[in-house]
Amino acid sequence: MNLFNVTIVNLANSTGILQFVFLFVAGIVIAVALILPGISTSFMLLAIGLYDVFIDAISNVKLNYLIPIGLGVVFGVLTTTRILENSMNKKPRQTYLLILGFVVGSVIEVFPGLPEGFDTILSGGTGEVVSEILPAVLEIVASAATLILGYLLIRFMSKKFGDI
């Protein structure tokens, strides 16, 4: 969609039924991003080229933009939750794996990178000041510890409430 940014903005700025339909569909896309974990609504708006248009519409209260998007969001939330509920009832494993795929896939987009100085540790650099390397090591250790703690907490809660 990024390849057609000009076309998308032109469709959003057009008038009449074409604009309404386009913004309604954009609202549905936003709703999917609201419902499914791992998909950022802001990132989705950026990806479809409507972030600036949407922020401008909110800032200046442009109802000709906000109403179709709002209707699309409401329709999309209702539809997406119904589809997700049916999928969870019929094929829970595949649905969970799909959601997990969205979450894992979004990590690539939001991952800020390794802490500063970590590349020095990996390359076995010598003569580095401890004050430059220590924060990087502490960030990695803290991240791993919170990951393990979160996993153990969820596992404990699942066993306690009998979900496993």
Short mmCIF file of N, CA, C and O in Angstrom, two decimals, residues 26-124:
data_model
loop_
_atom_site.label_atom_id
_atom_site.label_comp_id
_atom_site.label_asym_id
_atom_site.label_seq_id
_atom_site.Cartn_x
_atom_site.Cartn_y
_atom_site.Cartn_z
N ALA A 26 -11.20 1.73 5.28
CA ALA A 26 -10.07 2.07 6.15
C ALA A 26 -10.45 1.87 7.61
O ALA A 26 -9.64 1.40 8.42
N GLY A 27 -11.67 2.22 7.97
CA GLY A 27 -12.16 1.99 9.34
C GLY A 27 -12.19 0.52 9.69
O GLY A 27 -11.87 0.13 10.83
N ILE A 28 -12.54 -0.32 8.73
CA ILE A 28 -12.54 -1.77 8.97
C ILE A 28 -11.12 -2.26 9.22
O ILE A 28 -10.87 -3.06 10.13
N VAL A 29 -10.17 -1.76 8.44
CA VAL A 29 -8.76 -2.13 8.63
C VAL A 29 -8.28 -1.69 10.02
O VAL A 29 -7.58 -2.43 10.72
N ILE A 30 -8.67 -0.49 10.43
CA ILE A 30 -8.31 0.01 11.75
C ILE A 30 -8.92 -0.89 12.82
O ILE A 30 -8.28 -1.19 13.84
N ALA A 31 -10.15 -1.33 12.63
CA ALA A 31 -10.82 -2.20 13.61
C ALA A 31 -10.09 -3.52 13.77
O ALA A 31 -9.95 -4.02 14.89
N VAL A 32 -9.62 -4.08 12.68
CA VAL A 32 -8.86 -5.32 12.75
C VAL A 32 -7.60 -5.10 13.59
O VAL A 32 -7.23 -5.93 14.42
N ALA A 33 -6.96 -3.95 13.39
CA ALA A 33 -5.77 -3.63 14.17
C ALA A 33 -6.11 -3.43 15.65
O ALA A 33 -5.30 -3.73 16.53
N LEU A 34 -7.31 -2.95 15.93
CA LEU A 34 -7.73 -2.78 17.32
C LEU A 34 -7.98 -4.12 18.01
O LEU A 34 -7.68 -4.29 19.19
N ILE A 35 -8.52 -5.07 17.28
CA ILE A 35 -8.93 -6.35 17.87
C ILE A 35 -7.76 -7.32 17.98
O ILE A 35 -7.56 -7.94 19.03
N LEU A 36 -7.00 -7.50 16.93
CA LEU A 36 -5.94 -8.49 16.94
C LEU A 36 -4.71 -7.97 17.67
O LEU A 36 -4.24 -6.87 17.41
N PRO A 37 -4.20 -8.75 18.60
CA PRO A 37 -3.00 -8.30 19.32
C PRO A 37 -1.80 -8.33 18.40
O PRO A 37 -1.70 -9.12 17.48
N GLY A 38 -0.88 -7.43 18.67
CA GLY A 38 0.35 -7.39 17.90
C GLY A 38 0.30 -6.49 16.69
O GLY A 38 1.30 -6.29 16.02
N ILE A 39 -0.86 -5.91 16.42
CA ILE A 39 -0.98 -5.00 15.29
C ILE A 39 -1.30 -3.62 15.85
O ILE A 39 -2.34 -3.42 16.46
N SER A 40 -0.41 -2.68 15.63
CA SER A 40 -0.60 -1.32 16.12
C SER A 40 -1.53 -0.56 15.19
O SER A 40 -1.34 -0.57 13.97
N THR A 41 -2.51 0.11 15.77
CA THR A 41 -3.44 0.89 14.96
C THR A 41 -2.72 2.05 14.28
O THR A 41 -2.95 2.32 13.10
N SER A 42 -1.84 2.71 15.01
CA SER A 42 -1.08 3.82 14.42
C SER A 42 -0.20 3.32 13.29
O SER A 42 -0.12 3.96 12.23
N PHE A 43 0.45 2.19 13.50
CA PHE A 43 1.29 1.65 12.44
C PHE A 43 0.45 1.25 11.23
O PHE A 43 0.87 1.45 10.09
N MET A 44 -0.73 0.71 11.47
CA MET A 44 -1.61 0.33 10.37
C MET A 44 -2.02 1.57 9.58
O MET A 44 -2.04 1.55 8.34
N LEU A 45 -2.33 2.66 10.28
CA LEU A 45 -2.67 3.91 9.59
C LEU A 45 -1.48 4.42 8.78
O LEU A 45 -1.65 4.91 7.66
N LEU A 46 -0.28 4.31 9.34
CA LEU A 46 0.92 4.69 8.59
C LEU A 46 1.10 3.80 7.37
O LEU A 46 1.45 4.28 6.28
N ALA A 47 0.88 2.51 7.54
CA ALA A 47 1.09 1.56 6.45
C ALA A 47 0.14 1.81 5.29
O ALA A 47 0.52 1.64 4.13
N ILE A 48 -1.09 2.21 5.58
CA ILE A 48 -2.04 2.46 4.49
C ILE A 48 -2.03 3.92 4.04
O ILE A 48 -2.80 4.31 3.18
N GLY A 49 -1.13 4.72 4.64
CA GLY A 49 -0.96 6.10 4.20
C GLY A 49 -2.01 7.07 4.68
O GLY A 49 -2.19 8.14 4.09
N LEU A 50 -2.72 6.74 5.75
CA LEU A 50 -3.78 7.61 6.23
C LEU A 50 -3.50 8.24 7.59
O LEU A 50 -4.39 8.89 8.15
N TYR A 51 -2.32 8.05 8.12
CA TYR A 51 -2.04 8.57 9.46
C TYR A 51 -2.19 10.10 9.50
O TYR A 51 -2.90 10.64 10.36
N ASP A 52 -1.55 10.80 8.58
CA ASP A 52 -1.62 12.26 8.56
C ASP A 52 -3.04 12.75 8.31
O ASP A 52 -3.50 13.71 8.93
N VAL A 53 -3.74 12.09 7.39
CA VAL A 53 -5.13 12.45 7.08
C VAL A 53 -6.00 12.26 8.31
O VAL A 53 -6.83 13.12 8.65
N PHE A 54 -5.81 11.15 9.01
CA PHE A 54 -6.61 10.84 10.20
C PHE A 54 -6.33 11.83 11.33
O PHE A 54 -7.26 12.33 11.97
N ILE A 55 -5.06 12.15 11.58
CA ILE A 55 -4.71 13.10 12.63
C ILE A 55 -5.26 14.48 12.30
O ILE A 55 -5.79 15.18 13.18
N ASP A 56 -5.19 14.87 11.04
CA ASP A 56 -5.74 16.16 10.62
C ASP A 56 -7.25 16.19 10.81
O ASP A 56 -7.82 17.19 11.25
N ALA A 57 -7.92 15.09 10.47
CA ALA A 57 -9.38 15.03 10.63
C ALA A 57 -9.78 15.13 12.10
O ALA A 57 -10.78 15.78 12.42
N ILE A 58 -9.01 14.51 12.98
CA ILE A 58 -9.32 14.61 14.41
C ILE A 58 -9.02 16.01 14.92
O ILE A 58 -9.82 16.60 15.65
N SER A 59 -7.88 16.57 14.53
CA SER A 59 -7.48 17.90 15.00
C SER A 59 -8.48 18.98 14.58
O SER A 59 -8.77 19.90 15.34
N ASN A 60 -8.97 18.87 13.36
CA ASN A 60 -9.87 19.90 12.82
C ASN A 60 -11.33 19.47 12.81
O ASN A 60 -12.15 20.15 12.20
N VAL A 61 -11.65 18.35 13.45
CA VAL A 61 -13.01 17.81 13.55
C VAL A 61 -13.70 17.81 12.18
O VAL A 61 -14.74 18.43 11.98
N LYS A 62 -13.10 17.11 11.24
CA LYS A 62 -13.66 16.96 9.90
C LYS A 62 -14.59 15.76 9.90
O LYS A 62 -14.16 14.61 9.76
N LEU A 63 -15.87 16.02 10.06
CA LEU A 63 -16.84 14.93 10.18
C LEU A 63 -16.97 14.12 8.90
O LEU A 63 -17.30 12.94 8.96
N ASN A 64 -16.69 14.73 7.74
CA ASN A 64 -16.78 13.97 6.50
C ASN A 64 -15.72 12.87 6.43
O ASN A 64 -15.83 11.94 5.65
N TYR A 65 -14.67 12.96 7.26
CA TYR A 65 -13.67 11.89 7.39
C TYR A 65 -14.02 10.98 8.57
O TYR A 65 -13.93 9.77 8.47
N LEU A 66 -14.37 11.59 9.67
CA LEU A 66 -14.53 10.84 10.92
C LEU A 66 -15.76 9.92 10.93
O LEU A 66 -15.70 8.83 11.48
N ILE A 67 -16.84 10.36 10.33
CA ILE A 67 -18.07 9.53 10.34
C ILE A 67 -17.87 8.23 9.57
O ILE A 67 -18.15 7.15 10.10
N PRO A 68 -17.39 8.25 8.31
CA PRO A 68 -17.20 6.97 7.62
C PRO A 68 -16.16 6.07 8.29
O PRO A 68 -16.34 4.86 8.37
N ILE A 69 -15.08 6.68 8.80
CA ILE A 69 -14.08 5.87 9.50
C ILE A 69 -14.69 5.27 10.75
O ILE A 69 -14.50 4.09 11.05
N GLY A 70 -15.44 6.07 11.50
CA GLY A 70 -16.10 5.57 12.71
C GLY A 70 -17.08 4.44 12.43
O GLY A 70 -17.11 3.44 13.14
N LEU A 71 -17.88 4.60 11.39
CA LEU A 71 -18.82 3.54 11.01
C LEU A 71 -18.07 2.28 10.59
O LEU A 71 -18.46 1.16 10.93
N GLY A 72 -16.97 2.46 9.86
CA GLY A 72 -16.15 1.31 9.46
C GLY A 72 -15.53 0.63 10.66
O GLY A 72 -15.46 -0.61 10.71
N VAL A 73 -15.09 1.40 11.65
CA VAL A 73 -14.51 0.81 12.87
C VAL A 73 -15.56 0.00 13.61
O VAL A 73 -15.31 -1.13 14.03
N VAL A 74 -16.75 0.57 13.78
CA VAL A 74 -17.82 -0.16 14.49
C VAL A 74 -18.17 -1.45 13.74
O VAL A 74 -18.24 -2.53 14.34
N PHE A 75 -18.37 -1.34 12.43
CA PHE A 75 -18.67 -2.53 11.63
C PHE A 75 -17.53 -3.54 11.71
O PHE A 75 -17.75 -4.75 11.87
N GLY A 76 -16.30 -3.05 11.59
CA GLY A 76 -15.14 -3.93 11.63
C GLY A 76 -14.95 -4.62 12.97
O GLY A 76 -14.60 -5.80 13.02
N VAL A 77 -15.18 -3.91 14.05
CA VAL A 77 -15.05 -4.52 15.38
C VAL A 77 -16.09 -5.62 15.56
O VAL A 77 -15.77 -6.73 16.00
N LEU A 78 -17.33 -5.32 15.19
CA LEU A 78 -18.39 -6.34 15.32
C LEU A 78 -18.11 -7.56 14.45
O LEU A 78 -18.24 -8.70 14.89
N THR A 79 -17.71 -7.32 13.22
CA THR A 79 -17.43 -8.42 12.29
C THR A 79 -16.21 -9.21 12.71
O THR A 79 -16.23 -10.44 12.73
N THR A 80 -15.13 -8.51 13.06
CA THR A 80 -13.89 -9.18 13.43
C THR A 80 -14.07 -10.02 14.69
O THR A 80 -13.58 -11.15 14.76
N THR A 81 -14.77 -9.47 15.68
CA THR A 81 -14.97 -10.25 16.91
C THR A 81 -15.84 -11.47 16.65
O THR A 81 -15.58 -12.54 17.21
N ARG A 82 -16.82 -11.35 15.78
CA ARG A 82 -17.66 -12.50 15.45
C ARG A 82 -16.85 -13.58 14.74
O ARG A 82 -16.93 -14.76 15.04
N ILE A 83 -16.05 -13.16 13.76
CA ILE A 83 -15.19 -14.10 13.03
C ILE A 83 -14.20 -14.75 13.97
O ILE A 83 -13.98 -15.97 13.93
N LEU A 84 -13.59 -13.95 14.84
CA LEU A 84 -12.61 -14.46 15.79
C LEU A 84 -13.26 -15.44 16.77
O LEU A 84 -12.69 -16.50 17.07
N GLU A 85 -14.46 -15.12 17.24
CA GLU A 85 -15.17 -16.02 18.16
C GLU A 85 -15.51 -17.34 17.47
O GLU A 85 -15.30 -18.42 18.05
N ASN A 86 -16.00 -17.28 16.25
CA ASN A 86 -16.31 -18.51 15.52
C ASN A 86 -15.04 -19.33 15.27
O ASN A 86 -15.05 -20.56 15.39
N SER A 87 -13.96 -18.66 14.92
CA SER A 87 -12.69 -19.36 14.69
C SER A 87 -12.18 -20.01 15.96
O SER A 87 -11.65 -21.12 15.93
N MET A 88 -12.31 -19.31 17.09
CA MET A 88 -11.86 -19.87 18.37
C MET A 88 -12.69 -21.10 18.75
O MET A 88 -12.16 -22.03 19.34
N ASN A 89 -13.96 -21.08 18.42
CA ASN A 89 -14.82 -22.23 18.75
C ASN A 89 -14.56 -23.41 17.83
O ASN A 89 -14.56 -24.56 18.27
N LYS A 90 -14.33 -23.15 16.54
CA LYS A 90 -14.17 -24.23 15.57
C LYS A 90 -12.73 -24.73 15.46
O LYS A 90 -12.50 -25.94 15.34
N LYS A 91 -11.78 -23.83 15.44
CA LYS A 91 -10.37 -24.21 15.27
C LYS A 91 -9.50 -23.37 16.21
O LYS A 91 -8.78 -22.46 15.77
N PRO A 92 -9.56 -23.68 17.50
CA PRO A 92 -8.83 -22.84 18.47
C PRO A 92 -7.32 -22.85 18.27
O PRO A 92 -6.68 -21.81 18.38
N ARG A 93 -6.76 -24.01 18.00
CA ARG A 93 -5.30 -24.09 17.85
C ARG A 93 -4.80 -23.23 16.70
O ARG A 93 -3.86 -22.45 16.84
N GLN A 94 -5.44 -23.35 15.54
CA GLN A 94 -5.03 -22.58 14.37
C GLN A 94 -5.23 -21.08 14.61
O GLN A 94 -4.42 -20.25 14.18
N THR A 95 -6.31 -20.73 15.31
CA THR A 95 -6.58 -19.32 15.59
C THR A 95 -5.53 -18.74 16.53
O THR A 95 -5.02 -17.64 16.30
N TYR A 96 -5.18 -19.50 17.57
CA TYR A 96 -4.13 -19.03 18.48
C TYR A 96 -2.80 -18.89 17.74
O TYR A 96 -2.05 -17.95 17.97
N LEU A 97 -2.50 -19.83 16.85
CA LEU A 97 -1.25 -19.75 16.10
C LEU A 97 -1.26 -18.54 15.15
O LEU A 97 -0.22 -17.89 14.97
N LEU A 98 -2.39 -18.23 14.57
CA LEU A 98 -2.51 -17.05 13.72
C LEU A 98 -2.24 -15.78 14.53
O LEU A 98 -1.47 -14.92 14.12
N ILE A 99 -2.87 -15.69 15.69
CA ILE A 99 -2.67 -14.52 16.55
C ILE A 99 -1.22 -14.45 17.02
O ILE A 99 -0.61 -13.38 17.02
N LEU A 100 -0.65 -15.58 17.39
CA LEU A 100 0.75 -15.62 17.80
C LEU A 100 1.66 -15.17 16.65
O LEU A 100 2.64 -14.45 16.86
N GLY A 101 1.31 -15.54 15.43
CA GLY A 101 2.07 -15.10 14.26
C GLY A 101 2.03 -13.59 14.10
O GLY A 101 3.05 -12.96 13.79
N PHE A 102 0.86 -12.98 14.32
CA PHE A 102 0.76 -11.52 14.26
C PHE A 102 1.64 -10.87 15.33
O PHE A 102 2.33 -9.89 15.06
N VAL A 103 1.61 -11.43 16.53
CA VAL A 103 2.40 -10.87 17.63
C VAL A 103 3.90 -10.99 17.34
O VAL A 103 4.65 -10.02 17.46
N VAL A 104 4.33 -12.17 16.92
CA VAL A 104 5.75 -12.38 16.63
C VAL A 104 6.18 -11.52 15.44
O VAL A 104 7.26 -10.91 15.44
N GLY A 105 5.33 -11.43 14.44
CA GLY A 105 5.66 -10.62 13.28
C GLY A 105 5.76 -9.14 13.61
O GLY A 105 6.56 -8.41 13.02
N SER A 106 4.99 -8.67 14.57
CA SER A 106 5.05 -7.26 14.93
C SER A 106 6.29 -6.92 15.74
O SER A 106 6.70 -5.76 15.79
N VAL A 107 6.91 -7.91 16.37
CA VAL A 107 8.12 -7.66 17.15
C VAL A 107 9.21 -7.09 16.25
O VAL A 107 9.96 -6.20 16.65
N ILE A 108 9.28 -7.56 15.03
CA ILE A 108 10.30 -7.09 14.09
C ILE A 108 10.15 -5.58 13.86
O ILE A 108 11.14 -4.86 13.79
N GLU A 109 8.92 -5.11 13.79
CA GLU A 109 8.69 -3.69 13.53
C GLU A 109 8.95 -2.82 14.75
O GLU A 109 9.33 -1.66 14.62
N VAL A 110 8.70 -3.32 15.95
CA VAL A 110 8.83 -2.50 17.15
C VAL A 110 10.12 -2.73 17.92
O VAL A 110 10.41 -2.01 18.86
N PHE A 111 10.92 -3.72 17.53
CA PHE A 111 12.17 -4.02 18.24
C PHE A 111 13.15 -2.88 18.06
O PHE A 111 13.52 -2.54 16.93
N PRO A 112 13.59 -2.26 19.16
CA PRO A 112 14.46 -1.08 19.03
C PRO A 112 15.91 -1.42 18.71
O PRO A 112 16.70 -0.55 18.41
N GLY A 113 16.28 -2.67 18.79
CA GLY A 113 17.66 -3.06 18.53
C GLY A 113 18.37 -3.41 19.82
O GLY A 113 17.83 -3.28 20.91
N LEU A 114 19.58 -3.87 19.68
CA LEU A 114 20.37 -4.24 20.86
C LEU A 114 20.87 -2.98 21.55
O LEU A 114 21.10 -1.96 20.91
N PRO A 115 21.05 -3.05 22.86
CA PRO A 115 21.54 -1.88 23.60
C PRO A 115 22.92 -1.44 23.12
O PRO A 115 23.70 -2.25 22.62
N GLU A 116 23.20 -0.19 23.31
CA GLU A 116 24.48 0.37 22.92
C GLU A 116 25.60 -0.31 23.69
O GLU A 116 25.51 -0.49 24.90
N GLY A 117 26.62 -0.72 23.02
CA GLY A 117 27.74 -1.38 23.67
C GLY A 117 27.65 -2.90 23.60
O GLY A 117 28.62 -3.59 23.88
N PHE A 118 26.50 -3.44 23.23
CA PHE A 118 26.34 -4.90 23.19
C PHE A 118 27.17 -5.51 22.07
O PHE A 118 27.69 -6.61 22.21
N ASP A 119 27.33 -4.79 20.99
CA ASP A 119 28.16 -5.30 19.89
C ASP A 119 29.61 -5.45 20.31
O ASP A 119 30.32 -6.32 19.84
N THR A 120 30.05 -4.61 21.24
CA THR A 120 31.41 -4.71 21.76
C THR A 120 31.58 -6.01 22.54
O THR A 120 32.61 -6.68 22.44
N ILE A 121 30.55 -6.37 23.30
CA ILE A 121 30.60 -7.60 24.09
C ILE A 121 30.66 -8.80 23.16
O ILE A 121 31.45 -9.72 23.36
N LEU A 122 29.82 -8.78 22.12
CA LEU A 122 29.78 -9.90 21.18
C LEU A 122 31.08 -10.06 20.41
O LEU A 122 31.50 -11.18 20.12
N SER A 123 31.71 -8.95 20.07
CA SER A 123 32.94 -9.04 19.29
C SER A 123 34.16 -9.32 20.15
O SER A 123 35.25 -9.50 19.63
N GLY A 124 33.96 -9.33 21.48
CA GLY A 124 35.08 -9.62 22.38
C GLY A 124 36.05 -8.48 22.48
O GLY A 124 37.24 -8.69 22.71
#
